[in-house]
JSON list of C-alpha atoms in Angstrom, two decimals:
[
{"chain": "M", "resi": 1, "resn": "GLY", "atom": "CA", "xyz": [-117.93, 139.01, 63.56]},
{"chain": "M", "resi": 2, "resn": "GLN", "atom": "CA", "xyz": [-114.67, 137.06, 64.07]},
{"chain": "M", "resi": 3, "resn": "GLN", "atom": "CA", "xyz": [-115.26, 133.90, 65.80]},
{"chain": "M", "resi": 4, "resn": "VAL", "atom": "CA", "xyz": [-111.50, 131.31, 66.70]},
{"chain": "M", "resi": 5, "resn": "MET", "atom": "CA", "xyz": [-112.82, 128.17, 68.30]},
{"chain": "M", "resi": 6, "resn": "GLN", "atom": "CA", "xyz": [-110.23, 126.23, 70.27]},
{"chain": "M", "resi": 7, "resn": "ILE", "atom": "CA", "xyz": [-109.72, 122.76, 71.13]},
{"chain": "M", "resi": 8, "resn": "PRO", "atom": "CA", "xyz": [-109.67, 120.59, 72.58]},
{"chain": "M", "resi": 9, "resn": "GLN", "atom": "CA", "xyz": [-111.13, 121.88, 75.55]},
{"chain": "M", "resi": 10, "resn": "TYR", "atom": "CA", "xyz": [-109.39, 119.80, 78.10]},
{"chain": "M", "resi": 11, "resn": "GLN", "atom": "CA", "xyz": [-106.40, 117.09, 77.16]},
{"chain": "M", "resi": 12, "resn": "HIS", "atom": "CA", "xyz": [-104.95, 114.87, 79.90]},
{"chain": "M", "resi": 13, "resn": "VAL", "atom": "CA", "xyz": [-101.53, 113.08, 78.88]},
{"chain": "M", "resi": 14, "resn": "GLN", "atom": "CA", "xyz": [-99.35, 111.10, 81.04]},
{"chain": "M", "resi": 15, "resn": "GLU", "atom": "CA", "xyz": [-95.93, 112.97, 81.30]},
{"chain": "M", "resi": 16, "resn": "GLY", "atom": "CA", "xyz": [-93.57, 112.09, 78.35]},
{"chain": "M", "resi": 17, "resn": "GLU", "atom": "CA", "xyz": [-96.91, 112.11, 76.03]},
{"chain": "M", "resi": 18, "resn": "ASP", "atom": "CA", "xyz": [-97.02, 115.17, 72.87]},
{"chain": "M", "resi": 19, "resn": "PHE", "atom": "CA", "xyz": [-99.64, 117.05, 73.33]},
{"chain": "M", "resi": 20, "resn": "THR", "atom": "CA", "xyz": [-101.04, 119.46, 70.59]},
{"chain": "M", "resi": 21, "resn": "THR", "atom": "CA", "xyz": [-103.85, 122.34, 70.82]},
{"chain": "M", "resi": 22, "resn": "TYR", "atom": "CA", "xyz": [-105.98, 124.10, 67.53]},
{"chain": "M", "resi": 23, "resn": "CYS", "atom": "CA", "xyz": [-107.29, 127.77, 66.92]},
{"chain": "M", "resi": 24, "resn": "ASN", "atom": "CA", "xyz": [-109.31, 127.96, 63.98]},
{"chain": "M", "resi": 25, "resn": "SER", "atom": "CA", "xyz": [-110.30, 131.31, 63.31]},
{"chain": "M", "resi": 26, "resn": "SER", "atom": "CA", "xyz": [-113.67, 132.31, 60.81]},
{"chain": "M", "resi": 27, "resn": "THR", "atom": "CA", "xyz": [-111.67, 135.19, 59.63]},
{"chain": "M", "resi": 28, "resn": "THR", "atom": "CA", "xyz": [-108.52, 135.72, 58.04]},
{"chain": "M", "resi": 29, "resn": "LEU", "atom": "CA", "xyz": [-105.83, 136.60, 60.71]},
{"chain": "M", "resi": 30, "resn": "SER", "atom": "CA", "xyz": [-103.15, 139.16, 60.18]},
{"chain": "M", "resi": 31, "resn": "ASN", "atom": "CA", "xyz": [-101.05, 137.73, 63.84]},
{"chain": "M", "resi": 32, "resn": "ILE", "atom": "CA", "xyz": [-101.75, 135.55, 66.25]},
{"chain": "M", "resi": 33, "resn": "GLN", "atom": "CA", "xyz": [-100.38, 134.97, 69.66]},
{"chain": "M", "resi": 34, "resn": "TRP", "atom": "CA", "xyz": [-100.15, 132.14, 72.16]},
{"chain": "M", "resi": 35, "resn": "TYR", "atom": "CA", "xyz": [-100.90, 132.56, 76.22]},
{"chain": "M", "resi": 36, "resn": "LYS", "atom": "CA", "xyz": [-99.81, 130.61, 78.60]},
{"chain": "M", "resi": 37, "resn": "GLN", "atom": "CA", "xyz": [-102.35, 130.54, 81.83]},
{"chain": "M", "resi": 38, "resn": "ARG", "atom": "CA", "xyz": [-100.94, 128.22, 85.37]},
{"chain": "M", "resi": 39, "resn": "PRO", "atom": "CA", "xyz": [-103.28, 127.44, 87.62]},
{"chain": "M", "resi": 40, "resn": "GLY", "atom": "CA", "xyz": [-104.16, 130.40, 90.13]},
{"chain": "M", "resi": 41, "resn": "GLY", "atom": "CA", "xyz": [-101.98, 132.62, 87.52]},
{"chain": "M", "resi": 42, "resn": "HIS", "atom": "CA", "xyz": [-103.08, 134.93, 84.81]},
{"chain": "M", "resi": 43, "resn": "PRO", "atom": "CA", "xyz": [-102.02, 134.29, 80.60]},
{"chain": "M", "resi": 44, "resn": "VAL", "atom": "CA", "xyz": [-98.67, 135.42, 79.91]},
{"chain": "M", "resi": 45, "resn": "PHE", "atom": "CA", "xyz": [-97.39, 135.69, 76.49]},
{"chain": "M", "resi": 46, "resn": "LEU", "atom": "CA", "xyz": [-95.67, 133.00, 75.17]},
{"chain": "M", "resi": 47, "resn": "ILE", "atom": "CA", "xyz": [-95.16, 133.60, 71.24]},
{"chain": "M", "resi": 48, "resn": "GLN", "atom": "CA", "xyz": [-96.66, 135.78, 68.10]},
{"chain": "M", "resi": 49, "resn": "LEU", "atom": "CA", "xyz": [-97.15, 133.96, 64.47]},
{"chain": "M", "resi": 50, "resn": "VAL", "atom": "CA", "xyz": [-97.05, 136.42, 61.44]},
{"chain": "M", "resi": 51, "resn": "LYS", "atom": "CA", "xyz": [-96.28, 134.95, 57.95]},
{"chain": "M", "resi": 52, "resn": "SER", "atom": "CA", "xyz": [-98.02, 132.41, 56.11]},
{"chain": "M", "resi": 53, "resn": "GLY", "atom": "CA", "xyz": [-96.89, 129.36, 56.74]},
{"chain": "M", "resi": 54, "resn": "GLU", "atom": "CA", "xyz": [-94.68, 130.46, 59.77]},
{"chain": "M", "resi": 55, "resn": "VAL", "atom": "CA", "xyz": [-93.46, 128.03, 62.10]},
{"chain": "M", "resi": 56, "resn": "LYS", "atom": "CA", "xyz": [-91.17, 128.77, 65.38]},
{"chain": "M", "resi": 57, "resn": "LYS", "atom": "CA", "xyz": [-89.73, 127.04, 68.06]},
{"chain": "M", "resi": 58, "resn": "GLN", "atom": "CA", "xyz": [-89.61, 127.37, 71.86]},
{"chain": "M", "resi": 59, "resn": "LYS", "atom": "CA", "xyz": [-88.05, 124.11, 73.34]},
{"chain": "M", "resi": 60, "resn": "ARG", "atom": "CA", "xyz": [-90.40, 121.38, 73.23]},
{"chain": "M", "resi": 61, "resn": "LEU", "atom": "CA", "xyz": [-93.10, 123.56, 72.17]},
{"chain": "M", "resi": 62, "resn": "THR", "atom": "CA", "xyz": [-93.41, 124.55, 68.19]},
{"chain": "M", "resi": 63, "resn": "PHE", "atom": "CA", "xyz": [-96.30, 126.81, 67.14]},
{"chain": "M", "resi": 64, "resn": "GLN", "atom": "CA", "xyz": [-97.56, 127.18, 63.51]},
{"chain": "M", "resi": 65, "resn": "PHE", "atom": "CA", "xyz": [-99.37, 129.68, 61.35]},
{"chain": "M", "resi": 66, "resn": "GLY", "atom": "CA", "xyz": [-101.60, 127.79, 58.84]},
{"chain": "M", "resi": 67, "resn": "GLU", "atom": "CA", "xyz": [-100.81, 128.91, 55.08]},
{"chain": "M", "resi": 68, "resn": "ALA", "atom": "CA", "xyz": [-104.18, 130.73, 54.54]},
{"chain": "M", "resi": 69, "resn": "LYS", "atom": "CA", "xyz": [-103.72, 132.38, 58.11]},
{"chain": "M", "resi": 70, "resn": "LYS", "atom": "CA", "xyz": [-106.93, 131.19, 59.98]},
{"chain": "M", "resi": 71, "resn": "ASN", "atom": "CA", "xyz": [-105.39, 128.21, 61.78]},
{"chain": "M", "resi": 72, "resn": "SER", "atom": "CA", "xyz": [-102.65, 128.31, 64.37]},
{"chain": "M", "resi": 73, "resn": "SER", "atom": "CA", "xyz": [-101.22, 124.96, 66.66]},
{"chain": "M", "resi": 74, "resn": "LEU", "atom": "CA", "xyz": [-99.02, 124.69, 69.81]},
{"chain": "M", "resi": 75, "resn": "HIS", "atom": "CA", "xyz": [-97.35, 121.12, 70.01]},
{"chain": "M", "resi": 76, "resn": "ILE", "atom": "CA", "xyz": [-95.51, 120.19, 72.92]},
{"chain": "M", "resi": 77, "resn": "THR", "atom": "CA", "xyz": [-92.88, 117.79, 72.87]},
{"chain": "M", "resi": 78, "resn": "ALA", "atom": "CA", "xyz": [-92.57, 115.00, 75.51]},
{"chain": "M", "resi": 79, "resn": "THR", "atom": "CA", "xyz": [-94.73, 117.23, 78.28]},
{"chain": "M", "resi": 80, "resn": "GLN", "atom": "CA", "xyz": [-93.61, 117.71, 81.50]},
{"chain": "M", "resi": 81, "resn": "THR", "atom": "CA", "xyz": [-95.67, 118.99, 85.00]},
{"chain": "M", "resi": 82, "resn": "THR", "atom": "CA", "xyz": [-94.39, 122.19, 84.56]},
{"chain": "M", "resi": 83, "resn": "ASP", "atom": "CA", "xyz": [-96.62, 122.14, 81.47]},
{"chain": "M", "resi": 84, "resn": "VAL", "atom": "CA", "xyz": [-99.69, 122.07, 83.36]},
{"chain": "M", "resi": 85, "resn": "GLY", "atom": "CA", "xyz": [-102.27, 125.26, 82.52]},
{"chain": "M", "resi": 86, "resn": "THR", "atom": "CA", "xyz": [-104.55, 126.58, 79.81]},
{"chain": "M", "resi": 87, "resn": "TYR", "atom": "CA", "xyz": [-102.86, 127.68, 76.50]},
{"chain": "M", "resi": 88, "resn": "PHE", "atom": "CA", "xyz": [-104.96, 130.04, 75.00]},
{"chain": "M", "resi": 89, "resn": "CYS", "atom": "CA", "xyz": [-104.05, 131.35, 71.11]},
{"chain": "M", "resi": 90, "resn": "LEU", "atom": "CA", "xyz": [-105.40, 135.11, 70.13]},
{"chain": "M", "resi": 91, "resn": "GLY", "atom": "CA", "xyz": [-106.67, 136.37, 66.79]},
{"chain": "M", "resi": 92, "resn": "SER", "atom": "CA", "xyz": [-106.18, 139.64, 65.10]},
{"chain": "M", "resi": 93, "resn": "GLY", "atom": "CA", "xyz": [-108.46, 140.26, 62.81]},
{"chain": "M", "resi": 94, "resn": "ALA", "atom": "CA", "xyz": [-106.79, 141.09, 59.19]},
{"chain": "M", "resi": 95, "resn": "GLY", "atom": "CA", "xyz": [-107.27, 144.97, 58.89]},
{"chain": "M", "resi": 96, "resn": "SER", "atom": "CA", "xyz": [-108.67, 145.42, 61.72]},
{"chain": "M", "resi": 97, "resn": "TYR", "atom": "CA", "xyz": [-108.19, 146.12, 65.48]},
{"chain": "M", "resi": 98, "resn": "GLN", "atom": "CA", "xyz": [-110.58, 143.37, 66.50]},
{"chain": "M", "resi": 99, "resn": "LEU", "atom": "CA", "xyz": [-109.08, 140.88, 68.77]},
{"chain": "M", "resi": 100, "resn": "THR", "atom": "CA", "xyz": [-110.61, 137.26, 69.30]},
{"chain": "M", "resi": 101, "resn": "PHE", "atom": "CA", "xyz": [-109.51, 134.85, 72.38]},
{"chain": "M", "resi": 102, "resn": "GLY", "atom": "CA", "xyz": [-110.11, 130.96, 72.09]},
{"chain": "M", "resi": 103, "resn": "LYS", "atom": "CA", "xyz": [-111.93, 129.55, 74.83]},
{"chain": "M", "resi": 104, "resn": "GLY", "atom": "CA", "xyz": [-108.75, 128.03, 76.10]},
{"chain": "M", "resi": 105, "resn": "THR", "atom": "CA", "xyz": [-107.01, 124.51, 75.99]},
{"chain": "M", "resi": 106, "resn": "LYS", "atom": "CA", "xyz": [-106.86, 123.00, 79.86]},
{"chain": "M", "resi": 107, "resn": "LEU", "atom": "CA", "xyz": [-103.68, 120.37, 79.78]},
{"chain": "M", "resi": 108, "resn": "SER", "atom": "CA", "xyz": [-103.37, 118.21, 82.87]},
{"chain": "M", "resi": 109, "resn": "VAL", "atom": "CA", "xyz": [-100.21, 116.00, 82.96]},
{"chain": "M", "resi": 110, "resn": "ILE", "atom": "CA", "xyz": [-100.07, 112.66, 84.92]},
{"chain": "M", "resi": 111, "resn": "PRO", "atom": "CA", "xyz": [-96.62, 112.76, 86.59]},
{"chain": "T", "resi": 1, "resn": "GLY", "atom": "CA", "xyz": [-90.66, 148.98, 85.24]},
{"chain": "T", "resi": 2, "resn": "ALA", "atom": "CA", "xyz": [-93.95, 147.76, 87.50]},
{"chain": "T", "resi": 3, "resn": "GLY", "atom": "CA", "xyz": [-96.30, 145.30, 85.32]},
{"chain": "T", "resi": 4, "resn": "VAL", "atom": "CA", "xyz": [-99.45, 145.49, 85.46]},
{"chain": "T", "resi": 5, "resn": "SER", "atom": "CA", "xyz": [-101.74, 145.80, 88.91]},
{"chain": "T", "resi": 6, "resn": "GLN", "atom": "CA", "xyz": [-105.08, 145.97, 89.82]},
{"chain": "T", "resi": 7, "resn": "SER", "atom": "CA", "xyz": [-107.26, 146.45, 93.22]},
{"chain": "T", "resi": 8, "resn": "PRO", "atom": "CA", "xyz": [-108.44, 145.00, 95.39]},
{"chain": "T", "resi": 9, "resn": "SER", "atom": "CA", "xyz": [-107.28, 141.26, 94.21]},
{"chain": "T", "resi": 10, "resn": "ASN", "atom": "CA", "xyz": [-110.27, 139.99, 96.25]},
{"chain": "T", "resi": 11, "resn": "LYS", "atom": "CA", "xyz": [-113.91, 141.92, 96.71]},
{"chain": "T", "resi": 12, "resn": "VAL", "atom": "CA", "xyz": [-116.80, 139.70, 98.57]},
{"chain": "T", "resi": 13, "resn": "THR", "atom": "CA", "xyz": [-119.73, 141.88, 98.06]},
{"chain": "T", "resi": 14, "resn": "GLU", "atom": "CA", "xyz": [-123.23, 142.04, 98.67]},
{"chain": "T", "resi": 15, "resn": "LYS", "atom": "CA", "xyz": [-126.09, 141.21, 95.79]},
{"chain": "T", "resi": 16, "resn": "GLY", "atom": "CA", "xyz": [-127.41, 144.37, 94.72]},
{"chain": "T", "resi": 17, "resn": "LYS", "atom": "CA", "xyz": [-124.17, 146.47, 95.40]},
{"chain": "T", "resi": 18, "resn": "ASP", "atom": "CA", "xyz": [-122.18, 148.49, 93.45]},
{"chain": "T", "resi": 19, "resn": "VAL", "atom": "CA", "xyz": [-118.43, 147.20, 93.63]},
{"chain": "T", "resi": 20, "resn": "GLU", "atom": "CA", "xyz": [-115.16, 149.53, 91.61]},
{"chain": "T", "resi": 21, "resn": "LEU", "atom": "CA", "xyz": [-112.38, 147.44, 90.26]},
{"chain": "T", "resi": 22, "resn": "ARG", "atom": "CA", "xyz": [-109.13, 149.05, 89.47]},
{"chain": "T", "resi": 23, "resn": "CYS", "atom": "CA", "xyz": [-106.07, 148.43, 86.76]},
{"chain": "T", "resi": 24, "resn": "ASP", "atom": "CA", "xyz": [-103.09, 150.68, 86.66]},
{"chain": "T", "resi": 25, "resn": "PRO", "atom": "CA", "xyz": [-101.59, 150.04, 83.05]},
{"chain": "T", "resi": 26, "resn": "ILE", "atom": "CA", "xyz": [-98.16, 150.02, 82.73]},
{"chain": "T", "resi": 27, "resn": "SER", "atom": "CA", "xyz": [-96.99, 153.06, 82.10]},
{"chain": "T", "resi": 28, "resn": "GLY", "atom": "CA", "xyz": [-96.81, 154.48, 78.04]},
{"chain": "T", "resi": 29, "resn": "HIS", "atom": "CA", "xyz": [-99.20, 151.17, 77.08]},
{"chain": "T", "resi": 30, "resn": "THR", "atom": "CA", "xyz": [-101.49, 152.92, 75.31]},
{"chain": "T", "resi": 31, "resn": "ALA", "atom": "CA", "xyz": [-104.55, 150.34, 74.47]},
{"chain": "T", "resi": 32, "resn": "LEU", "atom": "CA", "xyz": [-106.48, 148.80, 77.61]},
{"chain": "T", "resi": 33, "resn": "TYR", "atom": "CA", "xyz": [-108.42, 145.75, 77.81]},
{"chain": "T", "resi": 34, "resn": "TRP", "atom": "CA", "xyz": [-110.85, 144.15, 80.57]},
{"chain": "T", "resi": 35, "resn": "TYR", "atom": "CA", "xyz": [-111.71, 140.24, 80.74]},
{"chain": "T", "resi": 36, "resn": "ARG", "atom": "CA", "xyz": [-113.76, 138.46, 82.74]},
{"chain": "T", "resi": 37, "resn": "GLN", "atom": "CA", "xyz": [-112.88, 134.74, 83.74]},
{"chain": "T", "resi": 38, "resn": "SER", "atom": "CA", "xyz": [-115.59, 132.32, 85.07]},
{"chain": "T", "resi": 39, "resn": "LEU", "atom": "CA", "xyz": [-114.60, 129.65, 87.11]},
{"chain": "T", "resi": 40, "resn": "GLY", "atom": "CA", "xyz": [-112.36, 127.12, 84.66]},
{"chain": "T", "resi": 41, "resn": "GLN", "atom": "CA", "xyz": [-113.63, 128.88, 81.37]},
{"chain": "T", "resi": 42, "resn": "GLY", "atom": "CA", "xyz": [-112.06, 131.00, 78.94]},
{"chain": "T", "resi": 43, "resn": "LEU", "atom": "CA", "xyz": [-111.26, 134.87, 78.62]},
{"chain": "T", "resi": 44, "resn": "GLU", "atom": "CA", "xyz": [-114.68, 137.00, 77.82]},
{"chain": "T", "resi": 45, "resn": "PHE", "atom": "CA", "xyz": [-113.53, 140.58, 76.32]},
{"chain": "T", "resi": 46, "resn": "LEU", "atom": "CA", "xyz": [-115.55, 143.39, 78.02]},
{"chain": "T", "resi": 47, "resn": "ILE", "atom": "CA", "xyz": [-114.23, 146.59, 76.43]},
{"chain": "T", "resi": 48, "resn": "TYR", "atom": "CA", "xyz": [-111.01, 148.13, 75.20]},
{"chain": "T", "resi": 49, "resn": "PHE", "atom": "CA", "xyz": [-109.46, 151.09, 75.27]},
{"chain": "T", "resi": 50, "resn": "GLN", "atom": "CA", "xyz": [-106.92, 152.84, 72.69]},
{"chain": "T", "resi": 51, "resn": "GLY", "atom": "CA", "xyz": [-105.73, 156.31, 72.91]},
{"chain": "T", "resi": 52, "resn": "ASN", "atom": "CA", "xyz": [-108.34, 159.21, 73.01]},
{"chain": "T", "resi": 53, "resn": "SER", "atom": "CA", "xyz": [-110.46, 156.95, 70.59]},
{"chain": "T", "resi": 54, "resn": "ALA", "atom": "CA", "xyz": [-114.16, 156.07, 72.08]},
{"chain": "T", "resi": 55, "resn": "PRO", "atom": "CA", "xyz": [-113.84, 152.64, 73.89]},
{"chain": "T", "resi": 56, "resn": "ASP", "atom": "CA", "xyz": [-115.42, 149.22, 72.20]},
{"chain": "T", "resi": 57, "resn": "LYS", "atom": "CA", "xyz": [-117.83, 148.81, 74.56]},
{"chain": "T", "resi": 58, "resn": "SER", "atom": "CA", "xyz": [-119.25, 146.06, 72.68]},
{"chain": "T", "resi": 59, "resn": "GLY", "atom": "CA", "xyz": [-118.31, 143.03, 75.33]},
{"chain": "T", "resi": 60, "resn": "LEU", "atom": "CA", "xyz": [-120.11, 144.39, 78.13]},
{"chain": "T", "resi": 61, "resn": "PRO", "atom": "CA", "xyz": [-122.83, 141.88, 79.66]},
{"chain": "T", "resi": 62, "resn": "SER", "atom": "CA", "xyz": [-125.11, 144.55, 80.25]},
{"chain": "T", "resi": 63, "resn": "ASP", "atom": "CA", "xyz": [-126.02, 148.32, 81.22]},
{"chain": "T", "resi": 64, "resn": "ARG", "atom": "CA", "xyz": [-125.15, 147.33, 84.42]},
{"chain": "T", "resi": 65, "resn": "PHE", "atom": "CA", "xyz": [-121.37, 147.96, 83.51]},
{"chain": "T", "resi": 66, "resn": "SER", "atom": "CA", "xyz": [-119.32, 150.86, 82.76]},
{"chain": "T", "resi": 67, "resn": "ALA", "atom": "CA", "xyz": [-115.74, 151.36, 82.87]},
{"chain": "T", "resi": 68, "resn": "GLU", "atom": "CA", "xyz": [-113.49, 154.91, 82.40]},
{"chain": "T", "resi": 69, "resn": "ARG", "atom": "CA", "xyz": [-110.20, 155.21, 81.82]},
{"chain": "T", "resi": 70, "resn": "THR", "atom": "CA", "xyz": [-108.85, 158.83, 82.92]},
{"chain": "T", "resi": 71, "resn": "GLY", "atom": "CA", "xyz": [-106.32, 160.85, 81.52]},
{"chain": "T", "resi": 72, "resn": "GLY", "atom": "CA", "xyz": [-105.29, 157.71, 79.31]},
{"chain": "T", "resi": 73, "resn": "SER", "atom": "CA", "xyz": [-103.99, 155.98, 82.29]},
{"chain": "T", "resi": 74, "resn": "VAL", "atom": "CA", "xyz": [-105.83, 153.78, 85.29]},
{"chain": "T", "resi": 75, "resn": "SER", "atom": "CA", "xyz": [-108.69, 152.36, 84.62]},
{"chain": "T", "resi": 76, "resn": "THR", "atom": "CA", "xyz": [-111.98, 151.67, 86.72]},
{"chain": "T", "resi": 77, "resn": "LEU", "atom": "CA", "xyz": [-114.63, 148.94, 85.80]},
{"chain": "T", "resi": 78, "resn": "THR", "atom": "CA", "xyz": [-117.88, 149.45, 87.59]},
{"chain": "T", "resi": 79, "resn": "ILE", "atom": "CA", "xyz": [-120.41, 147.03, 88.19]},
{"chain": "T", "resi": 80, "resn": "GLN", "atom": "CA", "xyz": [-123.39, 148.05, 89.53]},
{"chain": "T", "resi": 81, "resn": "ARG", "atom": "CA", "xyz": [-126.97, 146.18, 91.30]},
{"chain": "T", "resi": 82, "resn": "THR", "atom": "CA", "xyz": [-123.89, 143.03, 91.22]},
{"chain": "T", "resi": 83, "resn": "GLN", "atom": "CA", "xyz": [-125.70, 140.07, 91.21]},
{"chain": "T", "resi": 84, "resn": "GLN", "atom": "CA", "xyz": [-124.31, 136.34, 92.12]},
{"chain": "T", "resi": 85, "resn": "GLU", "atom": "CA", "xyz": [-123.95, 135.14, 88.09]},
{"chain": "T", "resi": 86, "resn": "ASP", "atom": "CA", "xyz": [-120.88, 138.30, 87.93]},
{"chain": "T", "resi": 87, "resn": "SER", "atom": "CA", "xyz": [-118.57, 136.27, 90.41]},
{"chain": "T", "resi": 88, "resn": "ALA", "atom": "CA", "xyz": [-115.03, 136.12, 88.87]},
{"chain": "T", "resi": 89, "resn": "VAL", "atom": "CA", "xyz": [-112.15, 137.14, 87.52]},
{"chain": "T", "resi": 90, "resn": "TYR", "atom": "CA", "xyz": [-111.68, 140.58, 86.34]},
{"chain": "T", "resi": 91, "resn": "LEU", "atom": "CA", "xyz": [-108.66, 140.60, 84.08]},
{"chain": "T", "resi": 92, "resn": "CYS", "atom": "CA", "xyz": [-107.04, 143.88, 83.49]},
{"chain": "T", "resi": 93, "resn": "ALA", "atom": "CA", "xyz": [-104.45, 144.32, 80.43]},
{"chain": "T", "resi": 94, "resn": "SER", "atom": "CA", "xyz": [-102.30, 146.09, 78.89]},
{"chain": "T", "resi": 95, "resn": "ARG", "atom": "CA", "xyz": [-99.89, 146.71, 75.76]},
{"chain": "T", "resi": 96, "resn": "GLU", "atom": "CA", "xyz": [-98.08, 149.51, 73.88]},
{"chain": "T", "resi": 97, "resn": "ARG", "atom": "CA", "xyz": [-99.75, 150.42, 70.19]},
{"chain": "T", "resi": 98, "resn": "GLY", "atom": "CA", "xyz": [-100.67, 148.22, 67.54]},
{"chain": "T", "resi": 99, "resn": "ASN", "atom": "CA", "xyz": [-102.23, 144.07, 67.42]},
{"chain": "T", "resi": 100, "resn": "TYR", "atom": "CA", "xyz": [-98.88, 142.83, 66.92]},
{"chain": "T", "resi": 101, "resn": "ASN", "atom": "CA", "xyz": [-97.51, 143.69, 70.81]},
{"chain": "T", "resi": 102, "resn": "GLU", "atom": "CA", "xyz": [-98.50, 140.94, 73.35]},
{"chain": "T", "resi": 103, "resn": "GLN", "atom": "CA", "xyz": [-100.96, 141.68, 76.11]},
{"chain": "T", "resi": 104, "resn": "PHE", "atom": "CA", "xyz": [-99.44, 142.07, 79.27]},
{"chain": "T", "resi": 105, "resn": "PHE", "atom": "CA", "xyz": [-101.62, 140.65, 82.17]},
{"chain": "T", "resi": 106, "resn": "GLY", "atom": "CA", "xyz": [-102.60, 142.07, 85.65]},
{"chain": "T", "resi": 107, "resn": "PRO", "atom": "CA", "xyz": [-103.28, 139.28, 88.22]},
{"chain": "T", "resi": 108, "resn": "GLY", "atom": "CA", "xyz": [-106.76, 140.03, 88.39]},
{"chain": "T", "resi": 109, "resn": "THR", "atom": "CA", "xyz": [-109.46, 140.91, 90.61]},
{"chain": "T", "resi": 110, "resn": "ARG", "atom": "CA", "xyz": [-111.66, 137.67, 92.05]},
{"chain": "T", "resi": 111, "resn": "LEU", "atom": "CA", "xyz": [-114.83, 139.22, 92.84]},
{"chain": "T", "resi": 112, "resn": "THR", "atom": "CA", "xyz": [-117.49, 137.21, 94.91]},
{"chain": "T", "resi": 113, "resn": "VAL", "atom": "CA", "xyz": [-120.99, 138.11, 95.13]},
{"chain": "T", "resi": 114, "resn": "LEU", "atom": "CA", "xyz": [-123.11, 136.60, 97.94]}
]
């Protein structure tokens, strides 16, 4: 079945440093979504990528979808304490309804 | 309108008892998911409902777990003969039909099995 690997599992950064999390799928995806879960909260949708090689930006966040539509990354520039939380990717299998979450990357920002 | 709601928000039960967790999805959302999240862990898929189609139960960890969705709206997740390892936050999410739509998550039910 479809598997989505997400790394790293944890990341501790000083405030102002950059942060990146990566997702790799075992199969080609039709689209990938990214979610953020604040401590004690529930996942909230951030963005969706659909096209091969697509890049989207939201302020300090940059999302990329690989050319082969099997990998994706989320990059945060100059982290702030408000970025703290766990970031999950959700991959949708091409030609199927199967959805698979990555295990998540827990980001800690040291002020 | 209102988002996804779940009840109860917290449930403490004794080992061996049955529990029912409820999810009210966003009106009009045909797809509904149940996930389990153990402390500090990722989201574990449990079950997926889409309209009137047969649910995808492939993520249910054992036959003690079951779920139903009545009238294509409210869903109930039932855990029979609870075990301590069932302790987790149970999250429900709904979305409009189609994989290109975002999932909206409820606040979750925190289940503690003593």
